[in-house]
Coordinates of C-alpha atoms in Angstrom, one line a residue:
Chain A
M26 CA 142.0 188.2 68.3
A27 CA 141.9 190.6 65.4
I28 CA 139.9 193.8 65.6
E29 CA 140.2 196.2 62.7
G30 CA 141.7 199.6 63.2
V31 CA 143.8 199.0 66.3
V32 CA 145.1 202.4 67.0
G33 CA 146.2 204.1 70.2
S34 CA 147.9 201.0 71.6
D35 CA 150.8 203.2 72.7
V36 CA 148.3 205.5 74.5
L37 CA 146.9 202.4 76.2
G38 CA 150.2 201.0 77.1
E39 CA 151.2 204.2 78.8
A40 CA 147.9 204.6 80.5
L41 CA 148.2 201.0 81.9
A42 CA 151.7 201.5 83.2
L43 CA 150.8 204.8 84.8
I44 CA 147.7 203.6 86.6
R45 CA 149.6 200.5 87.9
E46 CA 152.2 202.8 89.5
E47 CA 149.6 205.2 90.8
V48 CA 147.4 202.6 92.4
D49 CA 150.4 200.9 94.0
R50 CA 151.5 204.2 95.4
H51 CA 148.1 205.1 96.8
F52 CA 147.6 201.6 98.5
D53 CA 151.1 202.0 100.0
V54 CA 150.0 205.2 101.7
L55 CA 146.5 203.9 102.6
L56 CA 147.8 200.7 104.3
P57 CA 150.6 201.6 106.7
V58 CA 151.5 198.5 108.8
P59 CA 150.7 199.4 112.5
D60 CA 153.0 198.4 115.4
D61 CA 150.4 196.2 117.1
A62 CA 148.7 192.9 116.7
R63 CA 146.9 194.1 113.6
A64 CA 150.2 194.0 111.6
R65 CA 149.4 190.6 110.0
L66 CA 146.0 192.0 108.7
F67 CA 147.6 195.0 107.1
E68 CA 150.5 192.9 105.6
A69 CA 147.9 190.5 104.1
M70 CA 145.9 193.5 102.7
R71 CA 149.1 195.0 101.2
Y72 CA 150.1 191.6 99.8
A73 CA 146.8 191.3 97.9
A74 CA 146.4 195.0 96.9
I75 CA 149.9 196.1 95.9
G76 CA 151.8 194.9 92.8
G77 CA 149.4 192.6 91.0
G78 CA 146.5 192.9 88.6
K79 CA 145.8 194.8 85.4
R80 CA 144.1 197.6 87.3
L81 CA 141.4 197.7 84.6
R82 CA 138.8 199.2 86.9
P83 CA 140.9 202.1 88.1
L84 CA 141.9 202.6 84.4
L85 CA 138.3 202.8 83.3
L86 CA 137.5 205.2 86.1
T87 CA 140.4 207.5 85.5
A88 CA 139.9 207.4 81.7
T89 CA 136.3 208.4 82.1
A90 CA 137.1 211.1 84.7
Q91 CA 139.8 212.5 82.4
M92 CA 137.2 213.2 79.7
Y93 CA 135.5 215.6 82.1
G94 CA 138.7 217.3 83.4
V95 CA 138.6 215.7 86.9
N96 CA 141.6 216.2 89.1
R97 CA 143.9 213.2 88.6
E98 CA 144.7 212.4 92.2
A99 CA 140.9 212.4 93.1
A100 CA 140.2 210.0 90.2
V101 CA 143.1 207.6 91.1
R102 CA 142.0 207.6 94.8
T103 CA 138.4 206.8 93.7
G104 CA 139.8 204.1 91.4
C105 CA 141.5 202.6 94.5
A106 CA 138.1 202.3 96.2
V107 CA 136.8 200.2 93.3
E108 CA 140.0 198.2 93.1
A109 CA 139.8 197.5 96.9
I110 CA 136.4 196.0 96.2
H111 CA 137.8 193.9 93.3
V112 CA 140.7 192.7 95.4
Y113 CA 138.5 191.7 98.4
S114 CA 136.3 189.7 96.0
L115 CA 139.4 187.9 94.6
I116 CA 140.6 187.0 98.1
H117 CA 137.2 185.6 99.1
D118 CA 136.8 183.9 95.7
D119 CA 140.1 182.1 96.1
L120 CA 139.2 180.6 99.5
P121 CA 139.0 176.8 99.8
C122 CA 135.2 176.9 100.3
M123 CA 134.9 179.0 97.1
D124 CA 137.1 178.3 94.1
D125 CA 139.9 176.9 96.2
D126 CA 142.7 178.5 94.1
A127 CA 146.4 178.3 94.9
M128 CA 147.8 181.0 92.6
R129 CA 146.7 184.6 91.8
H130 CA 148.8 187.0 89.8
G131 CA 151.6 184.5 89.8
Q132 CA 152.0 184.2 93.5
P133 CA 150.3 182.1 96.3
T134 CA 146.8 183.2 97.2
V135 CA 146.3 185.1 100.5
H136 CA 145.0 182.1 102.5
L137 CA 148.1 180.1 101.5
E138 CA 150.6 182.9 102.1
Y139 CA 148.9 183.7 105.4
D140 CA 146.0 181.6 106.6
E141 CA 142.3 181.4 106.0
A142 CA 141.1 183.5 108.9
T143 CA 143.5 186.3 107.9
A144 CA 142.2 186.0 104.3
V145 CA 138.6 186.4 105.3
L146 CA 139.5 189.4 107.5
A147 CA 141.7 191.0 104.9
G148 CA 138.9 190.8 102.4
D149 CA 136.4 192.3 104.9
A150 CA 138.8 195.1 105.8
L151 CA 139.5 196.0 102.1
H152 CA 135.7 196.0 101.7
A153 CA 135.3 198.6 104.4
L154 CA 138.4 200.5 103.2
A155 CA 136.7 201.1 99.8
F156 CA 133.9 203.1 101.5
D157 CA 136.4 204.8 103.8
I158 CA 138.3 206.0 100.7
L159 CA 135.2 207.4 99.1
V160 CA 134.5 209.7 102.1
S161 CA 138.1 211.0 102.3
P162 CA 138.8 214.6 101.4
Q163 CA 141.2 213.5 98.7
V164 CA 138.3 212.2 96.6
T165 CA 135.9 215.2 96.9
S166 CA 134.7 217.9 99.3
D167 CA 131.2 217.8 97.7
P168 CA 128.9 215.6 99.9
F169 CA 126.5 215.2 97.0
V170 CA 129.2 213.7 94.7
R171 CA 130.4 211.6 97.6
S172 CA 127.1 210.1 98.3
E173 CA 126.5 209.3 94.7
L174 CA 129.9 207.5 94.6
V175 CA 128.9 205.5 97.7
A176 CA 125.6 204.5 96.2
C177 CA 127.1 203.4 92.9
L178 CA 129.8 201.3 94.5
A179 CA 127.4 199.7 97.1
K180 CA 125.0 198.8 94.3
G181 CA 127.7 197.4 92.0
S182 CA 129.3 195.2 94.6
G183 CA 126.3 193.9 96.6
M184 CA 123.5 191.4 96.2
D185 CA 122.1 193.1 93.1
G186 CA 125.7 193.3 91.6
M187 CA 128.9 191.4 92.1
A188 CA 128.0 189.3 95.2
G189 CA 124.7 188.3 93.6
G190 CA 126.6 187.2 90.5
Q191 CA 129.0 185.2 92.6
M192 CA 126.1 183.3 94.1
M193 CA 124.8 182.5 90.7
D194 CA 128.2 181.3 89.7
I195 CA 128.3 178.8 92.6
V196 CA 124.8 177.6 91.6
A197 CA 125.9 177.3 88.0
E198 CA 128.9 175.1 89.0
E199 CA 126.6 172.8 90.9
A200 CA 124.1 172.7 88.1
G201 CA 126.8 171.7 85.5
E202 CA 126.1 171.4 81.8
G203 CA 123.2 169.0 81.7
D204 CA 119.5 169.7 81.6
D205 CA 119.8 171.6 84.9
G206 CA 122.7 173.7 83.4
F207 CA 122.4 177.4 82.8
D208 CA 121.4 178.6 79.3
L209 CA 122.9 181.5 77.4
H210 CA 120.4 184.0 78.8
T211 CA 121.2 183.0 82.4
V212 CA 125.0 182.9 81.9
T213 CA 124.7 186.4 80.4
R214 CA 122.8 187.7 83.4
L215 CA 125.2 185.9 85.7
Q216 CA 128.2 187.7 84.1
Q217 CA 126.5 191.0 83.9
L218 CA 126.2 190.9 87.7
K219 CA 129.5 189.1 88.6
T220 CA 132.0 191.2 86.6
G221 CA 129.8 193.6 84.5
A222 CA 128.3 195.5 87.5
L223 CA 131.7 196.6 89.0
L224 CA 133.2 197.5 85.5
S225 CA 130.1 199.5 84.9
A226 CA 130.4 201.2 88.3
S227 CA 134.0 202.1 87.5
V228 CA 132.9 204.0 84.4
E229 CA 129.9 205.6 86.1
M230 CA 132.0 206.7 89.1
G231 CA 134.3 208.5 86.7
A232 CA 131.3 210.3 85.2
I233 CA 130.0 211.1 88.7
L234 CA 133.3 212.7 89.6
G235 CA 133.0 214.7 86.4
R236 CA 129.5 215.9 87.6
V237 CA 127.8 214.3 84.7
P238 CA 124.1 214.0 85.6
P239 CA 122.4 210.6 85.4
E240 CA 120.8 211.3 82.0
G241 CA 124.2 212.1 80.6
R242 CA 125.7 208.8 81.5
T243 CA 123.5 206.6 79.2
H244 CA 126.1 206.1 76.4
L245 CA 128.9 205.5 78.9
K246 CA 126.8 202.9 80.7
S247 CA 125.9 201.1 77.4
Y248 CA 129.7 201.1 76.6
A249 CA 130.4 199.6 80.0
R250 CA 127.8 196.9 79.7
D251 CA 129.1 195.8 76.3
I252 CA 132.8 195.8 77.3
G253 CA 131.9 193.9 80.5
L254 CA 130.3 191.1 78.6
A255 CA 133.1 191.1 76.0
F256 CA 135.6 190.9 78.9
Q257 CA 133.9 187.8 80.3
I258 CA 133.7 186.1 76.9
A259 CA 137.4 186.9 76.4
D260 CA 138.1 185.4 79.9
D261 CA 136.2 182.2 79.0
L262 CA 138.3 182.0 75.8
L263 CA 141.5 182.5 77.7
D264 CA 140.4 179.9 80.2
H265 CA 139.8 177.6 77.2
E266 CA 143.0 178.4 75.2
G267 CA 145.3 180.5 77.4
D268 CA 148.7 180.0 79.0
E269 CA 148.6 179.3 82.7
E270 CA 152.0 180.9 83.3
L271 CA 151.0 184.1 81.6
A272 CA 147.7 184.2 83.4
G273 CA 149.4 183.6 86.7
K274 CA 146.5 181.3 87.8
A275 CA 145.1 177.9 87.1
L276 CA 143.1 177.6 83.9
R277 CA 140.5 175.2 82.4
K278 CA 138.8 174.8 85.7
D279 CA 135.4 175.6 84.3
A280 CA 135.6 172.9 81.6
D281 CA 136.8 170.4 84.2
A282 CA 133.9 171.3 86.4
G283 CA 131.5 171.0 83.5
K284 CA 130.2 174.5 84.1
A285 CA 128.2 176.3 81.4
T286 CA 130.3 179.2 80.0
F287 CA 130.1 181.3 76.8
V288 CA 132.6 178.9 75.2
S289 CA 130.7 175.7 76.2
L290 CA 127.4 177.2 75.1
L291 CA 128.5 178.9 71.8
G292 CA 131.7 177.2 70.9
A293 CA 135.0 179.1 70.7
E294 CA 134.5 180.5 67.2
R295 CA 131.1 182.0 67.8
A296 CA 132.1 183.2 71.3
R297 CA 135.0 185.1 69.6
E298 CA 132.7 186.6 67.0
Q299 CA 130.3 187.7 69.8
A300 CA 133.1 189.4 71.8
E301 CA 134.3 191.2 68.7
M302 CA 130.7 192.4 67.9
L303 CA 130.4 193.6 71.5
V304 CA 133.6 195.6 71.2
R305 CA 132.5 197.3 68.0
Q306 CA 129.1 198.0 69.6
A307 CA 130.8 199.4 72.7
I308 CA 133.0 201.7 70.6
G309 CA 129.8 202.7 68.7
H310 CA 128.3 204.0 71.9
L311 CA 131.2 206.5 72.1
S312 CA 130.4 208.1 68.7
S313 CA 129.3 211.3 70.2
Y314 CA 132.7 211.8 71.9
G315 CA 135.9 212.9 70.1
E316 CA 139.6 212.4 70.8
E317 CA 138.9 212.6 74.6
A318 CA 137.4 209.0 74.5
E319 CA 140.4 207.5 72.7
V320 CA 141.6 205.7 75.9
L321 CA 138.1 204.2 76.4
R322 CA 138.1 203.0 72.8
A323 CA 141.6 201.5 73.3
I324 CA 140.4 199.7 76.4
A325 CA 137.5 198.1 74.6
R326 CA 139.9 196.7 72.0
Y327 CA 142.4 195.6 74.6
I328 CA 139.8 193.7 76.5
V329 CA 139.5 191.1 73.7
E330 CA 143.1 191.3 72.5
R331 CA 144.9 190.7 75.9
D332 CA 146.7 187.4 76.4
R333 CA 146.0 187.3 80.2
Chain B
M247 CA 124.9 191.9 138.8
A248 CA 123.6 194.5 141.2
I249 CA 123.7 198.2 140.1
E250 CA 122.0 200.6 142.5
G251 CA 119.0 202.5 141.3
V252 CA 117.7 200.2 138.6
V253 CA 114.9 202.3 137.2
G254 CA 113.3 202.5 133.8
S255 CA 113.5 198.8 133.2
D256 CA 110.0 198.8 131.8
V257 CA 111.1 201.6 129.5
L258 CA 114.0 199.4 128.3
G259 CA 111.9 196.3 128.0
E260 CA 109.4 198.1 125.8
A261 CA 112.2 199.7 123.7
L262 CA 113.9 196.3 123.2
A263 CA 110.7 194.6 122.1
L264 CA 109.9 197.5 119.7
I265 CA 113.3 197.7 118.1
R266 CA 113.3 193.9 117.5
E267 CA 110.0 194.1 115.7
E268 CA 111.1 197.1 113.7
V269 CA 114.4 195.7 112.6
D270 CA 112.9 192.4 111.6
R271 CA 110.2 194.3 109.5
H272 CA 112.8 196.5 107.8
F273 CA 115.1 193.5 106.9
D274 CA 112.0 191.7 105.5
V275 CA 111.5 194.6 103.1
L276 CA 115.2 195.1 102.3
L277 CA 115.7 191.4 101.4
P278 CA 113.0 190.2 99.0
V279 CA 114.0 186.7 97.7
P280 CA 114.4 187.0 93.9
D281 CA 113.1 184.4 91.5
D282 CA 116.6 183.6 90.1
A283 CA 119.8 181.7 91.1
R284 CA 120.5 184.3 93.7
A285 CA 117.7 183.0 95.9
R286 CA 120.0 181.0 98.2
L287 CA 122.0 184.1 98.9
F288 CA 119.0 186.2 99.9
E289 CA 117.6 183.3 102.0
A290 CA 120.9 183.0 103.9
M291 CA 120.9 186.7 104.5
R292 CA 117.4 186.6 105.8
Y293 CA 118.2 183.6 108.0
A294 CA 121.0 185.5 109.6
A295 CA 119.5 189.0 109.8
I296 CA 115.9 188.3 110.8
G297 CA 114.6 187.1 114.1
G298 CA 117.8 186.8 116.2
G299 CA 119.9 189.0 118.4
K300 CA 119.4 191.6 121.0
R301 CA 119.5 194.5 118.4
L302 CA 121.6 196.4 120.9
R303 CA 123.2 198.6 118.1
P304 CA 120.0 199.7 116.5
L305 CA 118.6 200.3 120.0
L306 CA 121.6 202.6 120.9
L307 CA 121.2 204.4 117.6
T308 CA 117.5 205.0 117.8
A309 CA 117.7 205.9 121.5
T310 CA 120.3 208.6 120.7
A311 CA 118.4 209.8 117.6
Q312 CA 115.2 210.1 119.7
M313 CA 117.0 212.5 122.0
Y314 CA 117.3 214.9 119.1
G315 CA 113.8 214.4 117.6
V316 CA 114.9 212.3 114.6
N317 CA 112.2 210.7 112.5
R318 CA 111.7 207.2 113.8
E319 CA 111.7 205.4 110.4
A320 CA 115.0 207.1 109.4
A321 CA 116.6 206.1 112.7
V322 CA 115.4 202.5 112.5
R323 CA 116.6 202.2 108.9
T324 CA 120.0 203.6 109.8
G325 CA 120.0 201.1 112.7
C326 CA 119.6 198.3 110.2
A327 CA 122.7 199.5 108.4
V328 CA 124.8 199.0 111.6
E329 CA 123.0 195.8 112.4
A330 CA 123.8 194.5 108.8
I331 CA 127.5 195.1 109.6
H332 CA 127.2 193.3 113.0
V333 CA 125.4 190.3 111.4
Y334 CA 127.9 190.0 108.6
S335 CA 130.7 190.0 111.2
L336 CA 129.0 187.2 113.2
I337 CA 128.5 185.1 110.0
H338 CA 132.2 185.4 109.1
D339 CA 133.3 184.9 112.8
D340 CA 131.4 181.7 113.0
L341 CA 133.2 180.2 109.9
P342 CA 135.3 177.0 110.4
C343 CA 138.5 178.9 109.7
M344 CA 137.6 181.6 112.3
D345 CA 135.8 180.5 115.6
D346 CA 134.2 177.4 114.1
D347 CA 130.9 177.8 115.9
A348 CA 127.9 175.6 115.3
M349 CA 125.2 177.6 117.1
R350 CA 124.2 181.3 117.0
H351 CA 121.0 182.7 118.6
G352 CA 119.9 179.1 119.3
Q353 CA 120.0 177.9 115.7
P354 CA 122.7 176.4 113.4
T355 CA 125.2 178.9 112.1
V356 CA 124.8 180.0 108.5
H357 CA 127.6 177.8 107.1
L358 CA 125.9 174.7 108.6
E359 CA 122.4 175.7 107.6
Y360 CA 123.6 176.5 104.1
D361 CA 127.2 176.0 103.2
E362 CA 130.5 177.8 103.7
A363 CA 130.6 179.5 100.3
T364 CA 127.1 180.9 100.8
A365 CA 128.1 182.1 104.3
V366 CA 131.1 184.0 103.0
L367 CA 128.9 185.6 100.3
A368 CA 126.0 186.3 102.6
G369 CA 128.4 188.2 104.9
D370 CA 129.9 190.1 102.0
A371 CA 126.4 191.0 100.6
L372 CA 125.2 192.2 104.1
H373 CA 128.4 194.3 104.3
A374 CA 127.5 196.1 101.0
L375 CA 123.9 196.3 102.0
A376 CA 124.9 198.4 105.0
F377 CA 126.3 201.1 102.8
D378 CA 123.4 200.8 100.4
I379 CA 121.0 201.4 103.2
L380 CA 122.8 204.6 104.3
V381 CA 122.4 206.2 100.8
S382 CA 118.7 205.4 100.6
P383 CA 116.2 208.2 100.7
Q384 CA 114.5 206.6 103.8
V385 CA 117.6 207.5 105.8
T386 CA 118.1 211.1 104.8
S387 CA 117.9 213.5 101.8
D388 CA 120.8 215.5 103.1
P389 CA 124.0 214.5 101.3
F390 CA 126.2 215.9 104.1
V391 CA 124.5 213.8 106.8
R392 CA 124.6 210.8 104.5
S393 CA 128.4 211.1 103.9
E394 CA 129.0 211.6 107.7
L395 CA 127.1 208.3 108.3
V396 CA 129.1 206.5 105.7
A397 CA 132.4 207.8 107.1
C398 CA 131.4 206.8 110.7
L399 CA 130.3 203.2 109.7
A400 CA 133.3 202.6 107.5
K401 CA 135.7 203.7 110.2
G402 CA 133.9 201.7 112.9
S403 CA 133.9 198.5 110.9
G404 CA 137.2 198.5 109.1
M405 CA 140.9 197.9 109.8
D406 CA 141.0 200.6 112.5
G407 CA 137.8 199.3 114.1
M408 CA 136.0 196.0 114.2
A409 CA 138.0 194.1 111.5
G410 CA 141.3 195.3 113.2
G411 CA 140.0 194.1 116.6
Q412 CA 139.1 190.7 115.1
M413 CA 142.6 190.3 113.8
M414 CA 144.0 191.1 117.3
D415 CA 141.6 188.5 118.7
I416 CA 143.0 185.8 116.4
V417 CA 146.5 186.7 117.4
A418 CA 145.5 186.7 121.1
E419 CA 144.2 183.2 120.7
E420 CA 147.4 182.0 119.2
A421 CA 149.4 183.8 121.9
G422 CA 147.5 182.1 124.7
E423 CA 148.0 183.1 128.4
G424 CA 151.7 182.6 128.8
D425 CA 154.5 185.1 128.6
D426 CA 153.5 185.9 125.0
G427 CA 149.9 186.4 126.1
F428 CA 148.1 189.7 125.9
D429 CA 148.3 192.0 129.0
L430 CA 145.3 194.1 130.3
H431 CA 146.2 197.1 128.2
T432 CA 146.3 195.1 125.0
V433 CA 143.1 193.2 125.7
T434 CA 141.4 196.5 126.5
R435 CA 142.6 198.0 123.1
L436 CA 141.5 194.8 121.3
Q437 CA 138.0 195.0 122.7
Q438 CA 137.7 198.7 122.1
L439 CA 138.3 197.9 118.4
K440 CA 136.4 194.6 118.2
T441 CA 133.1 195.5 119.8
G442 CA 133.6 199.0 121.1
A443 CA 134.1 200.7 117.7
L444 CA 130.7 199.6 116.3
L445 CA 128.8 200.3 119.5
S446 CA 130.4 203.7 119.5
A447 CA 129.5 204.2 115.9
S448 CA 125.9 203.3 116.7
V449 CA 125.6 206.1 119.2
E450 CA 127.5 208.6 117.0
M451 CA 125.3 207.8 114.0
G452 CA 122.2 208.6 116.1
A453 CA 123.8 212.0 116.9
I454 CA 124.7 212.6 113.2
L455 CA 121.1 212.0 112.2
G456 CA 120.2 214.5 114.9
R457 CA 122.6 217.0 113.3
V458 CA 124.8 217.2 116.4
P459 CA 128.1 218.7 115.3
P460 CA 131.3 216.7 116.2
E461 CA 132.1 218.9 119.2
G462 CA 128.7 218.2 120.7
R463 CA 129.2 214.4 120.5
T464 CA 132.0 214.2 123.1
H465 CA 129.9 213.1 126.1
L466 CA 128.0 210.6 124.0
K467 CA 131.2 209.1 122.7
S468 CA 132.6 208.8 126.2
Y469 CA 129.4 207.1 127.2
A470 CA 129.7 204.7 124.3
R471 CA 133.4 203.9 125.0
D472 CA 132.5 203.0 128.6
I473 CA 129.5 200.8 127.9
G474 CA 131.4 199.1 125.1
L475 CA 134.1 198.0 127.5
A476 CA 131.5 197.1 130.2
F477 CA 129.7 195.1 127.5
Q478 CA 132.8 193.0 126.7
I479 CA 133.6 192.4 130.4
A480 CA 130.0 191.2 130.9
D481 CA 130.4 189.0 127.9
D482 CA 133.6 187.5 129.4
L483 CA 131.7 186.9 132.7
L484 CA 128.8 185.3 130.8
D485 CA 131.3 183.1 128.9
H486 CA 132.8 182.2 132.3
E487 CA 129.6 181.6 134.3
G488 CA 126.6 181.7 131.9
D489 CA 124.1 179.3 130.6
E490 CA 124.7 177.9 127.1
E491 CA 121.0 177.4 126.4
L492 CA 120.1 180.9 127.4
A493 CA 123.1 182.2 125.4
G494 CA 122.1 180.2 122.3
K495 CA 125.8 179.5 121.6
A496 CA 128.8 177.6 122.9
L497 CA 130.4 179.1 126.0
R498 CA 133.7 178.7 127.8
K499 CA 135.6 178.5 124.6
D500 CA 138.1 181.3 125.6
A501 CA 139.1 179.5 128.8
D502 CA 139.5 176.2 126.9
A503 CA 141.7 178.0 124.4
G504 CA 143.7 179.6 127.1
K505 CA 143.0 183.0 125.7
A506 CA 143.6 186.1 127.8
T507 CA 140.3 187.8 128.7
F508 CA 139.2 190.4 131.3
V509 CA 138.2 187.5 133.6
S510 CA 141.5 185.5 133.2
L511 CA 143.5 188.7 133.8
L512 CA 141.5 190.3 136.6
G513 CA 139.6 187.3 138.1
A514 CA 135.7 187.3 138.1
E515 CA 135.3 189.5 141.1
R516 CA 137.5 192.4 140.0
A517 CA 136.1 192.1 136.5
R518 CA 132.6 192.5 137.8
E519 CA 133.6 195.5 139.9
Q520 CA 135.3 197.0 136.8
A521 CA 132.2 196.6 134.7
E522 CA 130.0 198.2 137.4
M523 CA 132.4 201.1 137.7
L524 CA 132.3 201.6 133.9
V525 CA 128.5 201.6 133.9
R526 CA 128.4 204.3 136.6
Q527 CA 131.0 206.3 134.7
A528 CA 129.0 205.9 131.5
I529 CA 125.9 207.2 133.2
G530 CA 128.0 210.1 134.6
H531 CA 128.8 211.2 131.1
L532 CA 125.1 211.8 130.5
S533 CA 124.7 214.2 133.5
S534 CA 124.1 217.1 131.2
Y535 CA 121.0 215.4 129.7
G536 CA 117.6 215.0 131.5
E537 CA 114.8 212.6 131.0
E538 CA 115.5 212.3 127.3
A539 CA 118.6 210.2 128.0
E540 CA 116.7 207.7 130.3
V541 CA 116.8 204.9 127.7
L542 CA 120.6 205.3 127.2
R543 CA 121.0 205.1 131.0
A544 CA 118.8 202.0 131.1
I545 CA 120.9 200.4 128.3
A546 CA 124.1 201.0 130.3
R547 CA 122.6 199.1 133.3
Y548 CA 121.1 196.4 131.1
I549 CA 124.5 195.7 129.6
V550 CA 125.9 194.3 132.8
E551 CA 122.7 192.8 134.1
R552 CA 121.6 190.8 131.1
D553 CA 121.9 187.0 131.4
R554 CA 122.7 186.4 127.7

């Protein structure tokens, strides 16, 4: 996908490689396998949390935090809280009763590598771990910042955020593409909740760590809203046209299920144009920032250019 | 089960009736069914959270908070956070891949009344709701108290608490009663995590709301540890001897599965004696308190005297 003025891709490549290594290192410390009957739970949590994924949420969080001079370790640790929520949602999403997926990040899903009960529990335990991380001294010693982080993450992941969006996604699948199918407005709302809310929380939590007051977060939240939607359109396009091996998961499931997506509703060409427009708009929201927002701008471009 | 000196049973009966009504009323406000495709999620959350259960955890929390003059609405709201965690754990526990239970509180379990995917999501959304409740202004305006509450609940429900205990429980079931079966020490540890950790968190969160510093919570935590274990032994006895209709769920599943329990390891008589000893010991930990701890004492007795 061609976006004009692709600069800073080296900056982004380095930032992506660094955050991957940092998140893996933190999860390794956060999840020591105990010498008791809980070992299988911790092993399953490590299997899901370490080594895979783009780490887009921790990247957004640390890139935002960096703009405000936040301590790197604190930002990475907070990024792990958001990533723990993301990983738990993937484990539960892949379950037989949900999307019934066999592959994730190029390896068997947790319920196949372990078993379904362990997968449910590993997701639940990662969910609790996210909030446990936020109250650790490594994140902040300021109780006000801490409670703002908790509020932001709980809101972004719960019934008015990610979990609510996942419910809409299940209903959309049942509704199919016919007269009962979702229209563009409803699919947009669905995706704003399902993926947008947590991406948005990532950016906002970076700003919270940087002690940016709520009224100072407006442009950042607009940026996050636009890249969240662009991200989902790009995902629909990859699902439509992508390479399963590169993606490390099964593709074209939405079309097979007859589910309404941005591609089925707009067609591939208009969907692509829409994603590119959103990326330009997202970058526009950062116009009051200088060089310090270069990574956020590069992330916006990367979101529609990635091949997996 | 006969414990000498049963007093205050009217006090307890009133407290139980009151907290049931209050928790139902709060969940009704917390879970308004939206006019969109998330409706099924909210309905399933309401189905699980409203109307059923003894509300033991909110009762422990409010009874402790009351000793320190905490505002009633704040204590009940905080109790709903703990109860949301408890309810989510029951929904996930009842899933076909976990205990595969058909009845809970005398009605079909969530995955049978709705479907499995909705049950997984309703559990996840109640999990997030718990933390969302803790950061609401109705609980406290003090960020320090708020972050202590979050830390206590995350610890009690996660891999070093409830979720860890549930993993041990699954392993115990696989191990059975033979040479690989769990011994008394391991079953005690399992139960301290699986049910003890959240009961303990309930008492501690009441003390946190009352601004009791950590060193002042020692006796209350000892009380909670003892009633937690007594509660589980009583549960094993009820599973062994109880009435399915009164219990509102299937019984004698542990024995059928050949799982090591307090009753299988100690025999019913010694298990009963152990539970009674723990209740006396729990009440002993409250000796420095006067009249204000009468409800906590009554709860300790109720825990082994209840018939469901």
